[in-house]
PDB file of C-alpha atoms in Angstrom:
ATOM      1  CA  MET M   1      87.473  66.807  64.406  1.00 44.00           C
ATOM      2  CA  PHE M   2      90.780  67.604  66.214  1.00 36.00           C
ATOM      3  CA  LYS M   3      88.952  67.960  69.523  1.00 41.00           C
ATOM      4  CA  ARG M   4      87.362  64.508  69.051  1.00 44.00           C
ATOM      5  CA  ARG M   5      90.781  62.975  68.378  1.00 42.00           C
ATOM      6  CA  VAL M   6      92.310  64.571  71.470  1.00 37.00           C
ATOM      7  CA  GLU M   7      89.418  63.375  73.614  1.00 40.00           C
ATOM      8  CA  ALA M   8      89.688  59.849  72.178  1.00 42.00           C
ATOM      9  CA  HIS M   9      93.452  59.927  72.942  1.00 39.00           C
ATOM     10  CA  LEU M  10      92.873  61.025  76.532  1.00 37.00           C
ATOM     11  CA  LEU M  11      90.273  58.289  77.037  1.00 43.00           C
ATOM     12  CA  LYS M  12      92.441  55.566  75.521  1.00 43.00           C
ATOM     13  CA  LYS M  13      92.683  52.742  78.005  1.00 42.00           C
ATOM     14  CA  PRO M  14      96.146  51.913  79.282  1.00 39.00           C
ATOM     15  CA  LYS M  15      97.260  48.331  78.666  1.00 41.00           C
ATOM     16  CA  ARG M  16      96.444  46.491  81.830  1.00 43.00           C
ATOM     17  CA  SER M  17      95.962  42.901  82.833  1.00 41.00           C
ATOM     18  CA  VAL M  18      94.307  41.069  85.695  1.00 43.00           C
ATOM     19  CA  GLU M  19      97.782  39.842  86.476  1.00 44.00           C
ATOM     20  CA  ILE M  20      98.382  43.036  88.442  1.00 48.00           C
ATOM     21  CA  VAL M  21      95.605  42.022  90.816  1.00 52.00           C
ATOM     22  CA  GLU M  22      97.531  40.047  93.396  1.00 62.00           C
ATOM     23  CA  SER M  23      94.763  39.592  95.969  1.00 82.00           C
ATOM     24  CA  PHE M  24      91.400  40.902  97.175  1.00 90.00           C
ATOM     25  CA  CYS M  25      91.603  44.617  97.910  1.00 93.00           C
ATOM     26  CA  GLY M  26      89.248  44.370 100.904  1.00 95.00           C
ATOM     27  CA  TRP M  27      85.777  45.711 101.681  1.00 97.00           C
ATOM     28  CA  ASP M  28      86.970  48.977 103.207  1.00 98.00           C
ATOM     29  CA  TYR M  29      88.441  50.102  99.867  1.00 98.00           C
ATOM     30  CA  LEU M  30      85.334  49.085  97.958  1.00 98.00           C
ATOM     31  CA  ILE M  31      83.067  50.909 100.421  1.00 98.00           C
ATOM     32  CA  GLU M  32      85.223  54.024  99.977  1.00 98.00           C
ATOM     33  CA  LEU M  33      84.695  53.870  96.227  1.00 98.00           C
ATOM     34  CA  ILE M  34      80.928  53.737  96.830  1.00 98.00           C
ATOM     35  CA  LYS M  35      81.136  56.728  99.155  1.00 97.00           C
ATOM     36  CA  LYS M  36      82.948  58.726  96.499  1.00 98.00           C
ATOM     37  CA  CYS M  37      80.089  58.297  94.040  1.00 98.00           C
ATOM     38  CA  LYS M  38      77.942  61.412  93.764  1.00 95.00           C
ATOM     39  CA  ARG M  39      74.943  59.707  92.123  1.00 97.00           C
ATOM     40  CA  GLU M  40      72.861  56.739  93.150  1.00 97.00           C
ATOM     41  CA  VAL M  41      73.182  55.198  89.675  1.00 97.00           C
ATOM     42  CA  ASP M  42      76.978  55.317  89.951  1.00 98.00           C
ATOM     43  CA  ARG M  43      76.909  53.582  93.316  1.00 98.00           C
ATOM     44  CA  ALA M  44      74.690  50.882  91.798  1.00 98.00           C
ATOM     45  CA  LEU M  45      77.044  50.556  88.808  1.00 98.00           C
ATOM     46  CA  ILE M  46      80.126  50.026  91.016  1.00 98.00           C
ATOM     47  CA  SER M  47      78.195  47.516  93.133  1.00 98.00           C
ATOM     48  CA  ALA M  48      77.032  45.649  89.974  1.00 98.00           C
ATOM     49  CA  LEU M  49      80.498  45.522  88.457  1.00 98.00           C
ATOM     50  CA  PHE M  50      81.909  43.937  91.576  1.00 98.00           C
ATOM     51  CA  GLU M  51      79.005  41.797  92.813  1.00 98.00           C
ATOM     52  CA  THR M  52      78.261  40.212  89.458  1.00 98.00           C
ATOM     53  CA  GLY M  53      81.890  40.019  88.327  1.00 96.00           C
ATOM     54  CA  GLY M  54      80.583  40.640  84.830  1.00 96.00           C
ATOM     55  CA  ARG M  55      82.257  42.289  81.890  1.00 94.00           C
ATOM     56  CA  VAL M  56      81.144  45.892  81.316  1.00 96.00           C
ATOM     57  CA  SER M  57      79.015  44.983  78.258  1.00 94.00           C
ATOM     58  CA  GLU M  58      77.341  42.189  80.287  1.00 96.00           C
ATOM     59  CA  VAL M  59      76.569  44.467  83.201  1.00 98.00           C
ATOM     60  CA  LEU M  60      75.087  47.121  80.911  1.00 97.00           C
ATOM     61  CA  MET M  61      72.699  44.482  79.517  1.00 96.00           C
ATOM     62  CA  LEU M  62      71.177  43.756  82.930  1.00 98.00           C
ATOM     63  CA  GLY M  63      67.583  44.651  83.567  1.00 97.00           C
ATOM     64  CA  LYS M  64      65.308  44.681  86.609  1.00 97.00           C
ATOM     65  CA  ASP M  65      63.864  41.273  85.650  1.00 97.00           C
ATOM     66  CA  ASN M  66      67.352  39.696  85.955  1.00 98.00           C
ATOM     67  CA  PHE M  67      67.169  40.051  89.757  1.00 98.00           C
ATOM     68  CA  VAL M  68      65.075  38.051  92.257  1.00 97.00           C
ATOM     69  CA  VAL M  69      65.328  38.299  96.011  1.00 97.00           C
ATOM     70  CA  GLN M  70      65.409  34.949  97.773  1.00 97.00           C
ATOM     71  CA  LYS M  71      66.708  35.875 101.202  1.00 95.00           C
ATOM     72  CA  PRO M  72      69.454  35.836 102.214  1.00 96.00           C
ATOM     73  CA  PHE M  73      70.440  36.005  98.520  1.00 97.00           C
ATOM     74  CA  LEU M  74      69.880  38.336  95.661  1.00 97.00           C
ATOM     75  CA  VAL M  75      69.771  35.908  92.727  1.00 97.00           C
ATOM     76  CA  VAL M  76      70.955  37.098  89.324  1.00 97.00           C
ATOM     77  CA  LYS M  77      69.079  35.101  86.652  1.00 97.00           C
ATOM     78  CA  ALA M  78      70.137  34.663  83.025  1.00 96.00           C
ATOM     79  CA  MET M  79      72.901  37.264  83.016  1.00 97.00           C
ATOM     80  CA  PRO M  80      74.330  37.398  79.518  1.00 93.00           C
ATOM     81  CA  VAL M  81      77.814  35.978  79.039  1.00 92.00           C
ATOM     82  CA  LEU M  82      79.566  37.438  75.989  1.00 86.00           C
ATOM     83  CA  LYS M  83      82.905  36.693  74.311  1.00 71.00           C
ATOM     84  CA  ARG M  84      81.686  33.243  73.208  1.00 54.00           C
ATOM     85  CA  TYR M  85      82.145  31.805  69.751  1.00 57.00           C
ATOM     86  CA  SER M  86      80.815  28.790  67.906  1.00 60.00           C
ATOM     87  CA  LYS M  87      82.475  27.063  64.982  1.00 62.00           C
ATOM     88  CA  ILE M  88      80.567  27.427  61.680  1.00 66.00           C
ATOM     89  CA  GLY M  89      83.232  26.213  59.211  1.00 74.00           C
ATOM     90  CA  GLU M  90      86.886  26.124  58.222  1.00 75.00           C
ATOM     91  CA  TYR M  91      89.153  27.733  55.662  1.00 76.00           C
ATOM     92  CA  VAL M  92      92.781  27.630  54.638  1.00 80.00           C
ATOM     93  CA  ASP M  93      94.735  30.876  55.056  1.00 81.00           C
ATOM     94  CA  GLU M  94      97.465  32.260  52.812  1.00 84.00           C
ATOM     95  CA  ASN M  95     100.084  30.219  54.742  1.00 85.00           C
ATOM     96  CA  GLY M  96      98.246  26.962  54.173  1.00 83.00           C
ATOM     97  CA  LYS M  97      97.007  26.726  57.793  1.00 84.00           C
ATOM     98  CA  VAL M  98      93.483  25.565  58.544  1.00 80.00           C
ATOM     99  CA  ARG M  99      91.498  28.192  60.393  1.00 79.00           C
ATOM    100  CA  TRP M 100      88.034  28.159  61.974  1.00 71.00           C
ATOM    101  CA  LYS M 101      85.196  30.353  60.885  1.00 72.00           C
ATOM    102  CA  THR M 102      83.334  31.440  63.968  1.00 65.00           C
ATOM    103  CA  ARG M 103      80.439  33.547  64.997  1.00 69.00           C
ATOM    104  CA  LYS M 104      79.593  35.195  68.302  1.00 69.00           C
ATOM    105  CA  LYS M 105      77.015  33.616  70.578  1.00 68.00           C
ATOM    106  CA  ILE M 106      75.544  34.614  73.916  1.00 78.00           C
ATOM    107  CA  GLY M 107      75.502  32.305  76.907  1.00 87.00           C
ATOM    108  CA  TYR M 108      73.793  32.927  80.249  1.00 93.00           C
ATOM    109  CA  ARG M 109      74.619  32.394  83.909  1.00 95.00           C
ATOM    110  CA  THR M 110      72.574  32.368  87.097  1.00 96.00           C
ATOM    111  CA  PHE M 111      74.260  32.887  90.466  1.00 96.00           C
ATOM    112  CA  PRO M 112      73.597  34.203  94.021  1.00 97.00           C
ATOM    113  CA  ILE M 113      74.854  37.387  95.723  1.00 97.00           C
ATOM    114  CA  HIS M 114      74.757  37.303  99.487  1.00 97.00           C
ATOM    115  CA  MET M 115      72.671  40.230 100.698  1.00 97.00           C
ATOM    116  CA  ASN M 116      74.930  40.726 103.710  1.00 97.00           C
ATOM    117  CA  GLU M 117      77.835  41.814 101.473  1.00 98.00           C
ATOM    118  CA  PRO M 118      78.564  45.548 102.064  1.00 98.00           C
ATOM    119  CA  LEU M 119      78.022  46.617  98.395  1.00 98.00           C
ATOM    120  CA  CYS M 120      74.724  44.735  97.870  1.00 98.00           C
ATOM    121  CA  PRO M 121      72.409  47.389  99.416  1.00 97.00           C
ATOM    122  CA  SER M 122      73.511  50.030  96.908  1.00 98.00           C
ATOM    123  CA  LEU M 123      72.531  47.726  94.052  1.00 98.00           C
ATOM    124  CA  LEU M 124      69.299  46.476  95.663  1.00 97.00           C
ATOM    125  CA  GLU M 125      68.007  49.911  96.596  1.00 97.00           C
ATOM    126  CA  TYR M 126      68.566  51.117  93.023  1.00 98.00           C
ATOM    127  CA  ILE M 127      66.813  48.068  91.533  1.00 97.00           C
ATOM    128  CA  ASP M 128      63.813  48.599  93.793  1.00 96.00           C
ATOM    129  CA  LYS M 129      63.343  52.125  92.452  1.00 95.00           C
ATOM    130  CA  ILE M 130      63.276  51.038  88.839  1.00 93.00           C
ATOM    131  CA  LYS M 131      59.893  50.104  87.464  1.00 90.00           C
ATOM    132  CA  GLU M 132      61.122  48.025  84.505  1.00 92.00           C
ATOM    133  CA  GLY M 133      63.783  47.749  81.802  1.00 95.00           C
ATOM    134  CA  LYS M 134      67.551  48.141  81.825  1.00 96.00           C
ATOM    135  CA  LEU M 135      69.396  49.281  84.925  1.00 97.00           C
ATOM    136  CA  PHE M 136      71.973  51.449  83.202  1.00 97.00           C
ATOM    137  CA  HIS M 137      71.412  53.672  80.195  1.00 96.00           C
ATOM    138  CA  ILE M 138      75.047  54.519  79.528  1.00 96.00           C
ATOM    139  CA  GLY M 139      77.853  53.273  77.297  1.00 96.00           C
ATOM    140  CA  ARG M 140      81.175  51.575  77.933  1.00 95.00           C
ATOM    141  CA  THR M 141      83.128  54.849  77.678  1.00 96.00           C
ATOM    142  CA  GLN M 142      80.967  56.429  80.372  1.00 97.00           C
ATOM    143  CA  VAL M 143      81.543  53.470  82.632  1.00 98.00           C
ATOM    144  CA  TYR M 144      85.268  53.875  82.165  1.00 97.00           C
ATOM    145  CA  ARG M 145      85.037  57.584  83.016  1.00 97.00           C
ATOM    146  CA  ILE M 146      83.061  56.875  86.177  1.00 98.00           C
ATOM    147  CA  VAL M 147      85.478  54.272  87.411  1.00 98.00           C
ATOM    148  CA  ARG M 148      88.541  56.377  86.684  1.00 97.00           C
ATOM    149  CA  SER M 149      86.992  59.378  88.414  1.00 97.00           C
ATOM    150  CA  LEU M 150      86.965  57.370  91.603  1.00 98.00           C
ATOM    151  CA  ASP M 151      90.526  56.059  91.378  1.00 97.00           C
ATOM    152  CA  THR M 152      92.876  56.454  88.410  1.00 96.00           C
ATOM    153  CA  ASN M 153      94.616  53.244  89.346  1.00 95.00           C
ATOM    154  CA  ILE M 154      91.638  50.993  88.617  1.00 96.00           C
ATOM    155  CA  PHE M 155      89.539  50.171  85.564  1.00 95.00           C
ATOM    156  CA  PRO M 156      86.186  48.449  85.010  1.00 96.00           C
ATOM    157  CA  HIS M 157      87.568  44.935  84.384  1.00 93.00           C
ATOM    158  CA  TRP M 158      89.529  45.198  87.644  1.00 95.00           C
ATOM    159  CA  PHE M 159      86.295  44.482  89.548  1.00 96.00           C
ATOM    160  CA  ARG M 160      85.906  41.173  87.838  1.00 94.00           C
ATOM    161  CA  ALA M 161      89.319  39.954  89.060  1.00 90.00           C
ATOM    162  CA  GLN M 162      88.627  41.377  92.520  1.00 94.00           C
ATOM    163  CA  ARG M 163      85.352  39.452  92.767  1.00 94.00           C
ATOM    164  CA  ALA M 164      87.097  36.175  91.904  1.00 91.00           C
ATOM    165  CA  SER M 165      89.801  36.818  94.461  1.00 90.00           C
ATOM    166  CA  GLN M 166      87.177  37.673  97.129  1.00 93.00           C
ATOM    167  CA  LEU M 167      85.117  34.530  96.443  1.00 93.00           C
ATOM    168  CA  ALA M 168      88.292  32.427  96.761  1.00 89.00           C
ATOM    169  CA  LEU M 169      89.537  34.209  99.885  1.00 89.00           C
ATOM    170  CA  GLU M 170      86.333  34.712 101.912  1.00 92.00           C
ATOM    171  CA  TYR M 171      84.090  31.878 100.718  1.00 92.00           C
ATOM    172  CA  GLY M 172      86.771  29.317  99.957  1.00 89.00           C
ATOM    173  CA  PHE M 173      85.711  28.945  96.332  1.00 89.00           C
ATOM    174  CA  ASP M 174      88.030  26.590  94.440  1.00 87.00           C
ATOM    175  CA  VAL M 175      88.539  26.781  90.675  1.00 86.00           C
ATOM    176  CA  HIS M 176      85.521  24.546  90.010  1.00 88.00           C
ATOM    177  CA  ASP M 177      83.247  26.844  92.081  1.00 91.00           C
ATOM    178  CA  LEU M 178      84.561  29.860  90.186  1.00 90.00           C
ATOM    179  CA  ILE M 179      83.843  28.122  86.921  1.00 90.00           C
ATOM    180  CA  ASP M 180      80.238  27.588  88.033  1.00 92.00           C
ATOM    181  CA  PHE M 181      79.882  31.178  89.328  1.00 94.00           C
ATOM    182  CA  PHE M 182      81.280  32.918  86.224  1.00 93.00           C
ATOM    183  CA  ASN M 183      80.274  30.188  83.726  1.00 89.00           C
ATOM    184  CA  TRP M 184      83.861  29.982  82.466  1.00 84.00           C
ATOM    185  CA  LYS M 185      84.745  27.298  79.992  1.00 77.00           C
ATOM    186  CA  SER M 186      88.427  27.164  80.821  1.00 74.00           C
ATOM    187  CA  LEU M 187      90.120  25.896  83.991  1.00 73.00           C
ATOM    188  CA  GLN M 188      93.092  28.144  83.175  1.00 72.00           C
ATOM    189  CA  THR M 189      90.821  31.229  83.271  1.00 68.00           C
ATOM    190  CA  ALA M 190      89.637  30.354  86.764  1.00 67.00           C
ATOM    191  CA  ILE M 191      93.221  29.844  87.942  1.00 68.00           C
ATOM    192  CA  HIS M 192      94.220  33.122  86.319  1.00 66.00           C
ATOM    193  CA  TYR M 193      91.644  35.163  88.201  1.00 67.00           C
ATOM    194  CA  SER M 194      91.462  33.456  91.584  1.00 62.00           C
ATOM    195  CA  ARG M 195      94.551  34.766  93.392  1.00 61.00           C
ATOM    196  CA  MET M 196      93.999  34.977  97.148  1.00 54.00           C
ATOM    197  CA  GLY M 197      97.313  36.655  98.071  1.00 57.00           C
ATOM    198  CA  TRP M 198      99.379  35.940 101.135  1.00 51.00           C
ATOM    199  CA  LYS M 199      96.470  36.595 103.484  1.00 56.00           C
ATOM    200  CA  GLY M 200      94.391  33.928 101.869  1.00 55.00           C
ATOM    201  CA  LEU M 201      97.213  31.460 102.075  1.00 50.00           C
ATOM    202  CA  ALA M 202      97.777  32.373 105.710  1.00 54.00           C
ATOM    203  CA  ASN M 203      94.069  31.798 106.518  1.00 60.00           C
ATOM    204  CA  LYS M 204      94.286  28.336 104.988  1.00 56.00           C
ATOM    205  CA  MET M 205      97.284  27.524 107.217  1.00 49.00           C
ATOM    206  CA  ARG M 206      95.245  28.418 110.305  1.00 62.00           C
ATOM    207  CA  ARG M 207      92.522  25.882 109.487  1.00 58.00           C
TER     208      ARG M 207
END
Protein backbone atom coordinates (compact mmCIF):
# COMPACT_ATOMS: atom_id res chain seq x y z
CA MET A 1 0.00 0.00 0.00
CA PHE A 2 2.81 2.40 0.96
CA LYS A 3 4.66 1.60 -2.26
CA ARG A 4 1.56 2.45 -4.31
CA ARG A 5 1.17 5.78 -2.50
CA VAL A 6 4.82 6.67 -3.14
CA GLU A 7 4.50 5.76 -6.82
CA ALA A 8 1.32 7.81 -7.15
CA HIS A 9 3.08 10.76 -5.53
CA LEU A 10 6.04 10.50 -7.91
CA LEU A 11 3.73 10.33 -10.91
CA LYS A 12 1.62 13.27 -9.77
CA LYS A 13 1.50 15.77 -12.58
CA PRO A 14 2.90 19.21 -11.86
CA LYS A 15 0.49 22.09 -12.29
CA ARG A 16 1.13 23.35 -15.78
CA SER A 17 -0.72 25.43 -18.31
CA VAL A 18 -0.57 25.98 -22.04
CA GLU A 19 0.26 29.55 -21.09
CA ILE A 20 3.92 28.52 -20.78
CA VAL A 21 3.93 27.59 -24.48
CA GLU A 22 4.96 30.88 -26.03
CA SER A 23 5.51 29.69 -29.61
CA PHE A 24 6.07 26.65 -31.81
CA CYS A 25 9.13 24.70 -30.62
CA GLY A 26 10.20 23.80 -34.18
CA TRP A 27 10.40 20.54 -36.11
CA ASP A 28 14.01 19.81 -35.10
CA TYR A 29 13.02 19.44 -31.47
CA LEU A 30 10.03 17.22 -32.31
CA ILE A 31 12.19 15.03 -34.55
CA GLU A 32 14.68 14.61 -31.69
CA LEU A 33 11.85 13.41 -29.46
CA ILE A 34 10.92 10.81 -32.06
CA LYS A 35 14.54 9.66 -32.30
CA LYS A 36 14.69 9.18 -28.53
CA CYS A 37 11.79 6.72 -28.63
CA LYS A 38 12.97 3.13 -28.34
CA ARG A 39 9.76 1.52 -29.60
CA GLU A 40 7.81 2.03 -32.80
CA VAL A 41 4.56 2.39 -30.86
CA ASP A 42 6.07 5.23 -28.81
CA ARG A 43 7.13 7.05 -31.97
CA ALA A 44 3.61 6.69 -33.33
CA LEU A 45 2.16 7.93 -30.05
CA ILE A 46 4.28 11.09 -30.01
CA SER A 47 3.40 11.70 -33.64
CA ALA A 48 -0.32 11.22 -32.95
CA LEU A 49 -0.28 13.54 -29.93
CA PHE A 50 1.20 16.33 -32.02
CA GLU A 51 -0.33 15.73 -35.45
CA THR A 52 -3.89 15.34 -34.19
CA GLY A 53 -3.57 17.90 -31.41
CA GLY A 54 -5.93 15.70 -29.43
CA ARG A 55 -6.27 15.26 -25.71
CA VAL A 56 -4.64 12.10 -24.38
CA SER A 57 -7.98 10.34 -23.87
CA GLU A 58 -9.03 11.22 -27.42
CA VAL A 59 -5.79 9.95 -28.95
CA LEU A 60 -6.09 6.68 -27.03
CA MET A 61 -9.54 6.13 -28.56
CA LEU A 62 -8.24 6.29 -32.13
CA GLY A 63 -8.39 3.17 -34.28
CA LYS A 64 -7.07 2.17 -37.67
CA ASP A 65 -10.42 2.95 -39.28
CA ASN A 66 -10.15 6.60 -38.20
CA PHE A 67 -7.43 7.16 -40.81
CA VAL A 68 -7.75 7.42 -44.59
CA VAL A 69 -4.97 8.33 -47.00
CA GLN A 70 -6.00 10.89 -49.60
CA LYS A 71 -2.66 12.11 -50.89
CA PRO A 72 -1.09 14.45 -50.03
CA PHE A 73 -3.13 14.19 -46.83
CA LEU A 74 -3.73 11.66 -44.11
CA VAL A 75 -7.34 12.36 -43.20
CA VAL A 76 -8.46 11.71 -39.63
CA LYS A 77 -12.17 10.91 -39.65
CA ALA A 78 -14.56 11.11 -36.70
CA MET A 79 -11.92 11.56 -34.02
CA PRO A 80 -13.71 11.73 -30.65
CA VAL A 81 -13.87 15.11 -28.93
CA LEU A 82 -14.35 14.81 -25.19
CA LYS A 83 -14.87 17.40 -22.44
CA ARG A 84 -18.29 18.32 -23.84
CA TYR A 85 -21.43 18.69 -21.76
CA SER A 86 -25.12 19.11 -22.52
CA LYS A 87 -27.68 20.72 -20.22
CA ILE A 88 -30.29 18.30 -18.87
CA GLY A 89 -31.84 20.44 -16.16
CA GLU A 90 -31.40 23.02 -13.41
CA TYR A 91 -31.28 23.11 -9.62
CA VAL A 92 -30.86 25.68 -6.86
CA ASP A 93 -27.78 25.25 -4.68
CA GLU A 94 -27.51 25.94 -0.94
CA ASN A 95 -26.70 29.60 -1.64
CA GLY A 96 -29.81 30.09 -3.72
CA LYS A 97 -27.97 30.16 -7.05
CA VAL A 98 -29.41 28.41 -10.09
CA ARG A 99 -27.04 25.73 -11.39
CA TRP A 100 -27.14 23.55 -14.48
CA LYS A 101 -27.36 19.80 -14.39
CA THR A 102 -25.17 18.45 -17.17
CA ARG A 103 -24.00 15.20 -18.65
CA LYS A 104 -20.99 14.39 -20.75
CA LYS A 105 -21.36 13.96 -24.47
CA ILE A 106 -18.94 13.03 -27.23
CA GLY A 107 -18.43 15.11 -30.34
CA TYR A 108 -16.37 14.25 -33.40
CA ARG A 109 -14.02 16.07 -35.73
CA THR A 110 -12.55 15.31 -39.15
CA PHE A 111 -9.39 17.04 -40.32
CA PRO A 112 -6.33 16.59 -42.58
CA ILE A 113 -2.68 16.00 -41.72
CA HIS A 114 -0.22 16.89 -44.46
CA MET A 115 1.85 13.81 -45.24
CA ASN A 116 4.95 15.93 -45.87
CA GLU A 117 5.13 16.90 -42.21
CA PRO A 118 8.20 15.29 -40.58
CA LEU A 119 6.27 13.40 -37.89
CA CYS A 120 3.62 11.92 -40.18
CA PRO A 121 5.68 8.92 -41.44
CA SER A 122 6.09 7.52 -37.90
CA LEU A 123 2.32 7.49 -37.47
CA LEU A 124 1.48 6.26 -40.96
CA GLU A 125 3.97 3.38 -40.90
CA TYR A 126 2.58 2.21 -37.58
CA ILE A 127 -1.02 2.41 -38.82
CA ASP A 128 -0.13 0.35 -41.90
CA LYS A 129 1.17 -2.49 -39.70
CA ILE A 130 -2.01 -2.74 -37.66
CA LYS A 131 -4.69 -5.04 -39.04
CA GLU A 132 -7.63 -3.54 -37.15
CA GLY A 133 -8.76 -2.03 -33.87
CA LYS A 134 -7.25 0.57 -31.57
CA LEU A 135 -3.82 2.02 -32.21
CA PHE A 136 -2.68 2.22 -28.61
CA HIS A 137 -3.40 -0.28 -25.85
CA ILE A 138 -2.10 1.78 -22.95
CA GLY A 139 -3.51 4.14 -20.33
CA ARG A 140 -3.12 7.83 -19.58
CA THR A 141 -0.47 7.24 -16.90
CA GLN A 142 1.67 5.26 -19.32
CA VAL A 143 1.42 8.05 -21.88
CA TYR A 144 2.58 10.50 -19.24
CA ARG A 145 5.55 8.26 -18.38
CA ILE A 146 6.56 7.92 -22.03
CA VAL A 147 6.46 11.67 -22.66
CA ARG A 148 8.34 12.51 -19.46
CA SER A 149 11.01 9.91 -20.27
CA LEU A 150 11.81 11.89 -23.41
CA ASP A 151 11.96 15.29 -21.74
CA THR A 152 11.00 16.10 -18.16
CA ASN A 153 10.07 19.64 -19.19
CA ILE A 154 7.11 18.60 -21.36
CA PHE A 155 3.83 16.81 -20.76
CA PRO A 156 1.18 15.19 -23.03
CA HIS A 157 -1.10 18.23 -23.32
CA TRP A 158 1.91 20.32 -24.38
CA PHE A 159 1.69 18.77 -27.86
CA ARG A 160 -1.84 20.15 -28.29
CA ALA A 161 -0.69 23.72 -27.72
CA GLN A 162 2.35 23.17 -29.94
CA ARG A 163 0.16 21.94 -32.79
CA ALA A 164 -2.05 25.01 -32.59
CA SER A 165 1.01 27.27 -32.59
CA GLN A 166 2.52 25.43 -35.56
CA LEU A 167 -0.70 25.66 -37.59
CA ALA A 168 -0.86 29.40 -36.92
CA LEU A 169 2.83 29.98 -37.62
CA GLU A 170 3.46 27.80 -40.69
CA TYR A 171 0.06 27.55 -42.36
CA GLY A 172 -1.27 30.94 -41.36
CA PHE A 173 -4.31 29.49 -39.58
CA ASP A 174 -6.37 32.21 -37.95
CA VAL A 175 -8.60 31.60 -34.93
CA HIS A 176 -11.51 30.55 -37.15
CA ASP A 177 -9.36 27.94 -38.93
CA LEU A 178 -8.21 26.61 -35.57
CA ILE A 179 -11.80 26.35 -34.39
CA ASP A 180 -12.55 24.22 -37.47
CA PHE A 181 -9.45 22.05 -37.04
CA PHE A 182 -9.91 21.34 -33.32
CA ASN A 183 -13.71 21.62 -33.30
CA TRP A 184 -13.53 24.14 -30.48
CA LYS A 185 -16.70 25.89 -29.36
CA SER A 186 -15.00 28.95 -27.91
CA LEU A 187 -13.18 31.73 -29.72
CA GLN A 188 -11.28 32.39 -26.50
CA THR A 189 -9.90 28.84 -26.54
CA ALA A 190 -8.48 29.33 -30.03
CA ILE A 191 -6.88 32.61 -29.01
CA HIS A 192 -5.44 30.95 -25.90
CA TYR A 193 -3.70 28.19 -27.84
CA SER A 194 -2.60 29.94 -31.02
CA ARG A 195 0.48 31.90 -30.00
CA MET A 196 2.99 32.24 -32.83
CA GLY A 197 5.79 33.90 -30.89
CA TRP A 198 8.06 36.65 -32.16
CA LYS A 199 9.16 34.59 -35.19
CA GLY A 200 5.59 34.29 -36.39
CA LEU A 201 5.01 38.00 -35.97
CA ALA A 202 8.25 38.73 -37.83
CA ASN A 203 7.18 36.50 -40.73
CA LYS A 204 3.92 38.39 -41.02
CA MET A 205 5.86 41.66 -41.21
CA ARG A 206 7.85 40.32 -44.17
CA ARG A 207 4.73 39.65 -46.25
